[in-house]
PDB file of C-alpha atoms and ligand atoms in Angstrom:
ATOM      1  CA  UNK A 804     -22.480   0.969  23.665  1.00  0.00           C
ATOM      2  CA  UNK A 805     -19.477  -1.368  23.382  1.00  0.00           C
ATOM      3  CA  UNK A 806     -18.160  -3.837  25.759  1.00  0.00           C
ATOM      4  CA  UNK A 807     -15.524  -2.785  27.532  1.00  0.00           C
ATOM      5  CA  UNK A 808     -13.343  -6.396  25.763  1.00  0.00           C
ATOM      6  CA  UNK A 809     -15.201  -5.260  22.321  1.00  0.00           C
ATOM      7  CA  UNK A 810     -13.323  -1.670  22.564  1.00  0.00           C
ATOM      8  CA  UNK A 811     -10.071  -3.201  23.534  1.00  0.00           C
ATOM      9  CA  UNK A 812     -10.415  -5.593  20.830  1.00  0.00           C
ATOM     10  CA  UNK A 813     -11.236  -2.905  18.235  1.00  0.00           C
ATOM     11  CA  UNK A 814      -8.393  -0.558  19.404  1.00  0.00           C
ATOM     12  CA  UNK A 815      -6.253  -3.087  18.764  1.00  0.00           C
ATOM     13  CA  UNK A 816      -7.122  -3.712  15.157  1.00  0.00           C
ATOM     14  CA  UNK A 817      -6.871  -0.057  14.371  1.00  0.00           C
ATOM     15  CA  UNK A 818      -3.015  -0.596  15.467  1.00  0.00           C
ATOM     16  CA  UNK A 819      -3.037  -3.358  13.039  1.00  0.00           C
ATOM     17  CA  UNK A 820      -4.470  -2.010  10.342  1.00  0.00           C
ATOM     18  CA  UNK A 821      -1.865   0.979  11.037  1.00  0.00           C
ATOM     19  CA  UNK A 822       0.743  -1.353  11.089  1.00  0.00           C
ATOM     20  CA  UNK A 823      -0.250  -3.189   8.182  1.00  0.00           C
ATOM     21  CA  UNK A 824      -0.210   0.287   6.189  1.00  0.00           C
ATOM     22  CA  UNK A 825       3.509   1.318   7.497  1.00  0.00           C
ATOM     23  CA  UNK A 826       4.221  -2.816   5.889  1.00  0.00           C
ATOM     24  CA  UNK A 827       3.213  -1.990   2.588  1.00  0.00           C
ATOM     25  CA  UNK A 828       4.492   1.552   2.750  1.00  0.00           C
ATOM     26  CA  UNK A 829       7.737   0.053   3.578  1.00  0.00           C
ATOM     27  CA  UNK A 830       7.501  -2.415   0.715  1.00  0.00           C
ATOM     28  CA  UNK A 831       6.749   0.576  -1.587  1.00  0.00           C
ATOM     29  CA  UNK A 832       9.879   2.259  -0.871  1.00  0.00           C
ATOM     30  CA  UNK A 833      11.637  -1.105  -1.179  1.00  0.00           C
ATOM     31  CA  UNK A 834      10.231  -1.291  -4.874  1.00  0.00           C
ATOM     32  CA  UNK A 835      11.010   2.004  -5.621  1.00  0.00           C
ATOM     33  CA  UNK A 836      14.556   1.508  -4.644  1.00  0.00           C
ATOM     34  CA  UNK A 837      14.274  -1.662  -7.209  1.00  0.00           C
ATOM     35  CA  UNK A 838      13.133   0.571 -10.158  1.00  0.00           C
ATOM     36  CA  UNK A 839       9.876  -1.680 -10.447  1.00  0.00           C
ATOM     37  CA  UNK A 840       8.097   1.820  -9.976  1.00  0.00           C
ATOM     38  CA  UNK A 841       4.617  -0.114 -11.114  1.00  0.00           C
ATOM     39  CA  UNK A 842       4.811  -2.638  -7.998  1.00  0.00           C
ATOM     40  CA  UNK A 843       5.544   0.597  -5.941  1.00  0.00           C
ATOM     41  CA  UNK A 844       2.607   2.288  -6.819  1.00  0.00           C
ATOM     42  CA  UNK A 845       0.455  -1.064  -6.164  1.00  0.00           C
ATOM     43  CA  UNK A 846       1.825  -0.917  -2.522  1.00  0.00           C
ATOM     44  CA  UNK A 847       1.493   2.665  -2.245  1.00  0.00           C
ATOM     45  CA  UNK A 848      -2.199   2.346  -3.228  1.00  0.00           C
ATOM     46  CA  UNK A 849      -2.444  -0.938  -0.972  1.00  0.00           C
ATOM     47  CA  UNK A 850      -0.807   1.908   1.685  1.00  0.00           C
ATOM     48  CA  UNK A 851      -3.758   3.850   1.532  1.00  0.00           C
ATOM     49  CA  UNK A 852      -6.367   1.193   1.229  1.00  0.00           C
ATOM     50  CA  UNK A 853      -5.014  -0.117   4.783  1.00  0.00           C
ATOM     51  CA  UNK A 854      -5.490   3.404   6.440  1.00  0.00           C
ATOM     52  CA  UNK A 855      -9.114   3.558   5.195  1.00  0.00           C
ATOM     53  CA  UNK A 856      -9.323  -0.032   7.001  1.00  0.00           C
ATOM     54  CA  UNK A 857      -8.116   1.748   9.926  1.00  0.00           C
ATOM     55  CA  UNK A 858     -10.248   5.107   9.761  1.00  0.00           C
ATOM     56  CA  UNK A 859     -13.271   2.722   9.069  1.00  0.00           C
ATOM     57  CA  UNK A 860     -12.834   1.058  12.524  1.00  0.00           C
ATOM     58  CA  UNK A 861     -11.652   4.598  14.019  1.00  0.00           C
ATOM     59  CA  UNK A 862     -15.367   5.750  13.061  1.00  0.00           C
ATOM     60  CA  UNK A 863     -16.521   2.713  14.311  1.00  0.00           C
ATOM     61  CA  UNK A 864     -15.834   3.279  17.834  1.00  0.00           C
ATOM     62  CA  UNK A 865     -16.864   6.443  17.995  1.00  0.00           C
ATOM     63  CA  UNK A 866     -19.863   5.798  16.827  1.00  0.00           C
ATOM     64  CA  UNK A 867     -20.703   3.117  19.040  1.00  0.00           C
ATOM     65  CA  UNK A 868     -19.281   5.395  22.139  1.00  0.00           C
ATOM     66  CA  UNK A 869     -16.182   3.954  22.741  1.00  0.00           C
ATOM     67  CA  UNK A 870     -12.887   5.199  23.274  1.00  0.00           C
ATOM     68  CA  UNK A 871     -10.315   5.312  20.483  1.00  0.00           C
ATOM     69  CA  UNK A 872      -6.733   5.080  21.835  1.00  0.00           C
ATOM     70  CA  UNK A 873      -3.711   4.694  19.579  1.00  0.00           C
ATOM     71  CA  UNK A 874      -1.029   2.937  20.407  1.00  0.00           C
ATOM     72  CA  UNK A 875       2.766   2.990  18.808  1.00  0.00           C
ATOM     73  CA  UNK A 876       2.852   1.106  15.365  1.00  0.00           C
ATOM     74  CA  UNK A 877       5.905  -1.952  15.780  1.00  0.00           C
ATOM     75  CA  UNK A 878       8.996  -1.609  13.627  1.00  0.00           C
ATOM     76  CA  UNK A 879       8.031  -3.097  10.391  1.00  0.00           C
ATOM     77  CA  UNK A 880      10.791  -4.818   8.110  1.00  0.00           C
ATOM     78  CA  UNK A 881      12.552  -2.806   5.560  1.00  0.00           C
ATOM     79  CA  UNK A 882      14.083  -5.264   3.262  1.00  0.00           C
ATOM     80  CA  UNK A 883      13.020  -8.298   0.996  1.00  0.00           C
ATOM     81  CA  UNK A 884      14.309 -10.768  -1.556  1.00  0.00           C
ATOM     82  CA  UNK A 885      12.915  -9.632  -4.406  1.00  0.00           C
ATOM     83  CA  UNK A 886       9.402  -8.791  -5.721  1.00  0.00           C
ATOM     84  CA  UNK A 887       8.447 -12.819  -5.227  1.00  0.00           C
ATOM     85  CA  UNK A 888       9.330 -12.257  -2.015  1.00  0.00           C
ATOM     86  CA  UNK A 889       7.572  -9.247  -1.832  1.00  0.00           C
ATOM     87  CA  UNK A 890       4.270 -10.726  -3.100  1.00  0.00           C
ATOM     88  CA  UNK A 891       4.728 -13.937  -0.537  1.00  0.00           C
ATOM     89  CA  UNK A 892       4.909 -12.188   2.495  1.00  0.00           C
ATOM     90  CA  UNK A 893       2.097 -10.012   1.439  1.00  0.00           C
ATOM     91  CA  UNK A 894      -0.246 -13.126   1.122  1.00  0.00           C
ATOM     92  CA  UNK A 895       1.464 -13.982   4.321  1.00  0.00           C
ATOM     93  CA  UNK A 896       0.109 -11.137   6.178  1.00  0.00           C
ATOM     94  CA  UNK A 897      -3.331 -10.802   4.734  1.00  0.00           C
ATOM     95  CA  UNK A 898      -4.037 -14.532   5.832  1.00  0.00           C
ATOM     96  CA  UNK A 899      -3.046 -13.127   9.265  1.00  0.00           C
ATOM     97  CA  UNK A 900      -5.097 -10.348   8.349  1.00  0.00           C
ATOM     98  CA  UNK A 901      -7.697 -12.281   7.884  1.00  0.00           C
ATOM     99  CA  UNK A 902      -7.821 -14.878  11.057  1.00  0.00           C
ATOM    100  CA  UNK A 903      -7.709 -11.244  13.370  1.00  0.00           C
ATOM    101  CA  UNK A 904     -10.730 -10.533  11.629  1.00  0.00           C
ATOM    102  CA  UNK A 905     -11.812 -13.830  12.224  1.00  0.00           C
ATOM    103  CA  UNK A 906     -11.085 -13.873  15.822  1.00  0.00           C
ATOM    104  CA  UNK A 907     -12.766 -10.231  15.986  1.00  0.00           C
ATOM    105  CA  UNK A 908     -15.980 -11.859  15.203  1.00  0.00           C
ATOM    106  CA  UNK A 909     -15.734 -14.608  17.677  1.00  0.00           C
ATOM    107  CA  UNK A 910     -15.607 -12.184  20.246  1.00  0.00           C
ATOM    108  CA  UNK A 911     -18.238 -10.067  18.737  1.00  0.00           C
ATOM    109  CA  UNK A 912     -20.405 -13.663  18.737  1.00  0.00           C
ATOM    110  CA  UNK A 913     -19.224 -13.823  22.559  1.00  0.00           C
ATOM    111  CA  UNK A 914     -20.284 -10.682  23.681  1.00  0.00           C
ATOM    112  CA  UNK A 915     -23.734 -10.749  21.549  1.00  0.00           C
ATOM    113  CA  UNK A 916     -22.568  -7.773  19.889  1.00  0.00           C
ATOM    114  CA  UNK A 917     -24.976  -8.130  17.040  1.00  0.00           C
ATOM    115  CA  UNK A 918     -23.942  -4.334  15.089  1.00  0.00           C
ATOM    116  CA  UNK A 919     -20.209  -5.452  15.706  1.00  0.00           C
ATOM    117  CA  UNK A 920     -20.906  -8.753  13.527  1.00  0.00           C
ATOM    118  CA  UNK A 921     -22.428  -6.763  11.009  1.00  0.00           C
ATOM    119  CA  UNK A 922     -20.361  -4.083  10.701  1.00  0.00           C
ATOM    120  CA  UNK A 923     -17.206  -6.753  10.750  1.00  0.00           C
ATOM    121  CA  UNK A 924     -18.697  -8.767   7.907  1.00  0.00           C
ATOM    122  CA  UNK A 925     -17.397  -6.181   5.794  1.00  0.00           C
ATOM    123  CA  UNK A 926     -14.172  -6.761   6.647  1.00  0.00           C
ATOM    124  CA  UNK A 927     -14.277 -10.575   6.228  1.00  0.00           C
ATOM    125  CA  UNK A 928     -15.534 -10.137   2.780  1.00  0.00           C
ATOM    126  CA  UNK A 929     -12.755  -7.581   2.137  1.00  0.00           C
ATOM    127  CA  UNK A 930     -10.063  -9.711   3.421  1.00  0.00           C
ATOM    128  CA  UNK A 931     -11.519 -12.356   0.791  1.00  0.00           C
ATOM    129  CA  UNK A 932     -10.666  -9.742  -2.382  1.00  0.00           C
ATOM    130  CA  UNK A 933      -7.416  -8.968  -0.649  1.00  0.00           C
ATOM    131  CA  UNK A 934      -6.162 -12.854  -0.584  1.00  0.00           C
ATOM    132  CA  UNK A 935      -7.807 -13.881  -3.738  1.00  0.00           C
ATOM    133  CA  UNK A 936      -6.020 -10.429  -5.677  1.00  0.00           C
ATOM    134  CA  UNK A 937      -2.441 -11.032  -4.067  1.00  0.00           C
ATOM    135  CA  UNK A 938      -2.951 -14.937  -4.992  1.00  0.00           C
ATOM    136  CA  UNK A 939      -3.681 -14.024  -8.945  1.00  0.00           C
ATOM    137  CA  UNK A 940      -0.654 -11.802  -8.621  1.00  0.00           C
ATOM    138  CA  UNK A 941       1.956 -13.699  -7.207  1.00  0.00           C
ATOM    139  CA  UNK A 942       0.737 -16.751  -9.507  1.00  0.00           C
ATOM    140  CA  UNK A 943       1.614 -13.987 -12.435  1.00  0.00           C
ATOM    141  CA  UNK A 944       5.058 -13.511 -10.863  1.00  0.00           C
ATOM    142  CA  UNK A 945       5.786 -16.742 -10.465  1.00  0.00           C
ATOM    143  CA  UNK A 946       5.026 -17.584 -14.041  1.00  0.00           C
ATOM    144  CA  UNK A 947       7.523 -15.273 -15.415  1.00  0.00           C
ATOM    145  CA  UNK A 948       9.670 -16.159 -12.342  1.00  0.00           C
ATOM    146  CA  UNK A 949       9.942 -12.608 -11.241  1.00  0.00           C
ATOM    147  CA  UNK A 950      11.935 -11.452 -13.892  1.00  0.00           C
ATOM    148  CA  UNK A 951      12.208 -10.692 -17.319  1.00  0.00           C
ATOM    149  CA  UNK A 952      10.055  -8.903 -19.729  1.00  0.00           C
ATOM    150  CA  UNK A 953       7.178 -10.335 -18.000  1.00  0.00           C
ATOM    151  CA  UNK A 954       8.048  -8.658 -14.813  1.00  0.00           C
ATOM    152  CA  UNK A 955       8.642  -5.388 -17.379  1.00  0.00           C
ATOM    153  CA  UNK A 956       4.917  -6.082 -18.191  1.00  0.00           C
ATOM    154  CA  UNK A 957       3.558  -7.297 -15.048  1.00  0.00           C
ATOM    155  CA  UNK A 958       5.271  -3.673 -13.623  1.00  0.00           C
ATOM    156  CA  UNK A 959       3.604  -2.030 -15.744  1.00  0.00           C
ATOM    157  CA  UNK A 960       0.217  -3.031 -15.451  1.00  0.00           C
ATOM    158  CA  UNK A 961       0.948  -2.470 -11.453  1.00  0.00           C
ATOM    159  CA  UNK A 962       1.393   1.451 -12.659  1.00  0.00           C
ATOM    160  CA  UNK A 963      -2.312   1.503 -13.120  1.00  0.00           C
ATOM    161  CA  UNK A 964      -3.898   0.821  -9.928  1.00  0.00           C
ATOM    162  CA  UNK A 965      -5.770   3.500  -8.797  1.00  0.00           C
ATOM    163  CA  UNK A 966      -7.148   4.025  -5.079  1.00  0.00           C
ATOM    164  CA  UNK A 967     -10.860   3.567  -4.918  1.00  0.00           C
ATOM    165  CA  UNK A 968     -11.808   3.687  -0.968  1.00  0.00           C
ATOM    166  CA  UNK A 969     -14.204   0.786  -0.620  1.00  0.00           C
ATOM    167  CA  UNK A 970     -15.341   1.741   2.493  1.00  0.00           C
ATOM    168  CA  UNK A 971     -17.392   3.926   1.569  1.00  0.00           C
ATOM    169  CA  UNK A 972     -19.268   1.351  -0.485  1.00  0.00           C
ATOM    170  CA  UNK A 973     -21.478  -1.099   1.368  1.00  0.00           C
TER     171      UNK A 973
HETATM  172 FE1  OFO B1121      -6.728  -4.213   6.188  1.00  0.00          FE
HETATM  173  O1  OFO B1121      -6.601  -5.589   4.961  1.00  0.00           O
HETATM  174 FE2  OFO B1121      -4.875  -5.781   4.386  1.00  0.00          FE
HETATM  175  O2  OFO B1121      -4.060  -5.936   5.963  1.00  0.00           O
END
């Protein structure tokens, strides 16, 4: 059984993970709108990655007996300057990401919750891929300073990500 501050705390990050999804979605259309179709289809994919971060915690709670109450997903931000800016605020966000996850375990350390700490080192090992892969990107965009026939080519390769839900691997 969860705490009742564990639930809260898990509920919450469900809303964030939502919210993180309708951010990328958002970006996607943004891309779109751009013509860099490849970087749209990266977001799109990075769409659904986010709502298999949310479904994962979703199951969590259930599991564990707790209640699972959505809340309304904030506004998210519809417009960017450019595809460097894109790729910024996306780092931005995952190393926010990453210190809710962080603070997620603290509390899970608090409350001796010793299955929440396990099952949340899977997301602090995920939010390690997701920082280190926007990093190698936006390095790539900067390098061909967002423009060009590198951007042509970085677009392209973009095109290719498929969605591979990863948490269904251990
Ligand atoms: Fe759910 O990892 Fe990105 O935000």
């Amino acid at each position: 059984m969860l705490t009742k501050r564990m639930e809260i705390e898990l509920n919450k990050q469900i809303n964030a993970e939502y919210w993180s999804a309708y951010f990328y979605l958002s970006m996607s259309a943004y891309l779109e709108e751009k013509g860099l179709a490849g970087a749209a289809n990266w977001m799109r994919i990075q769409y659904q990655e986010e709502i298999s971060h949310a479904l994962k915690f979703f199951d969590y709670v259930v599991e564990r007996g707790g209640k699972v109450r959505l809340q309304p997903i904030d506004e998210v931000p519809h417009s960017w300057n450019g595809i460097i800016d894109i790729f910024e605020e996306t780092l931005k966000h995952e190393q926010k990401v990453t210190s809710l996850i962080n603070s997620l375990m603290d509390i899970a350390i608090e409350e001796r919750d010793h299955a929440a700490k396990s099952f949340l080192q899977w997301y602090v090992d995920e939010q390690v891929e997701e920082e280190s892969g926007v990093q190698t990107l936006l390095d790539q965009l900067n390098m061909v300073e967002g423009k060009g026939n590198g951007l042509f080519l970085i677009d392209k390769d973009l095109g290719q990500r498929v969605f591979v839900d990863a948490t269904k691997k251990d």
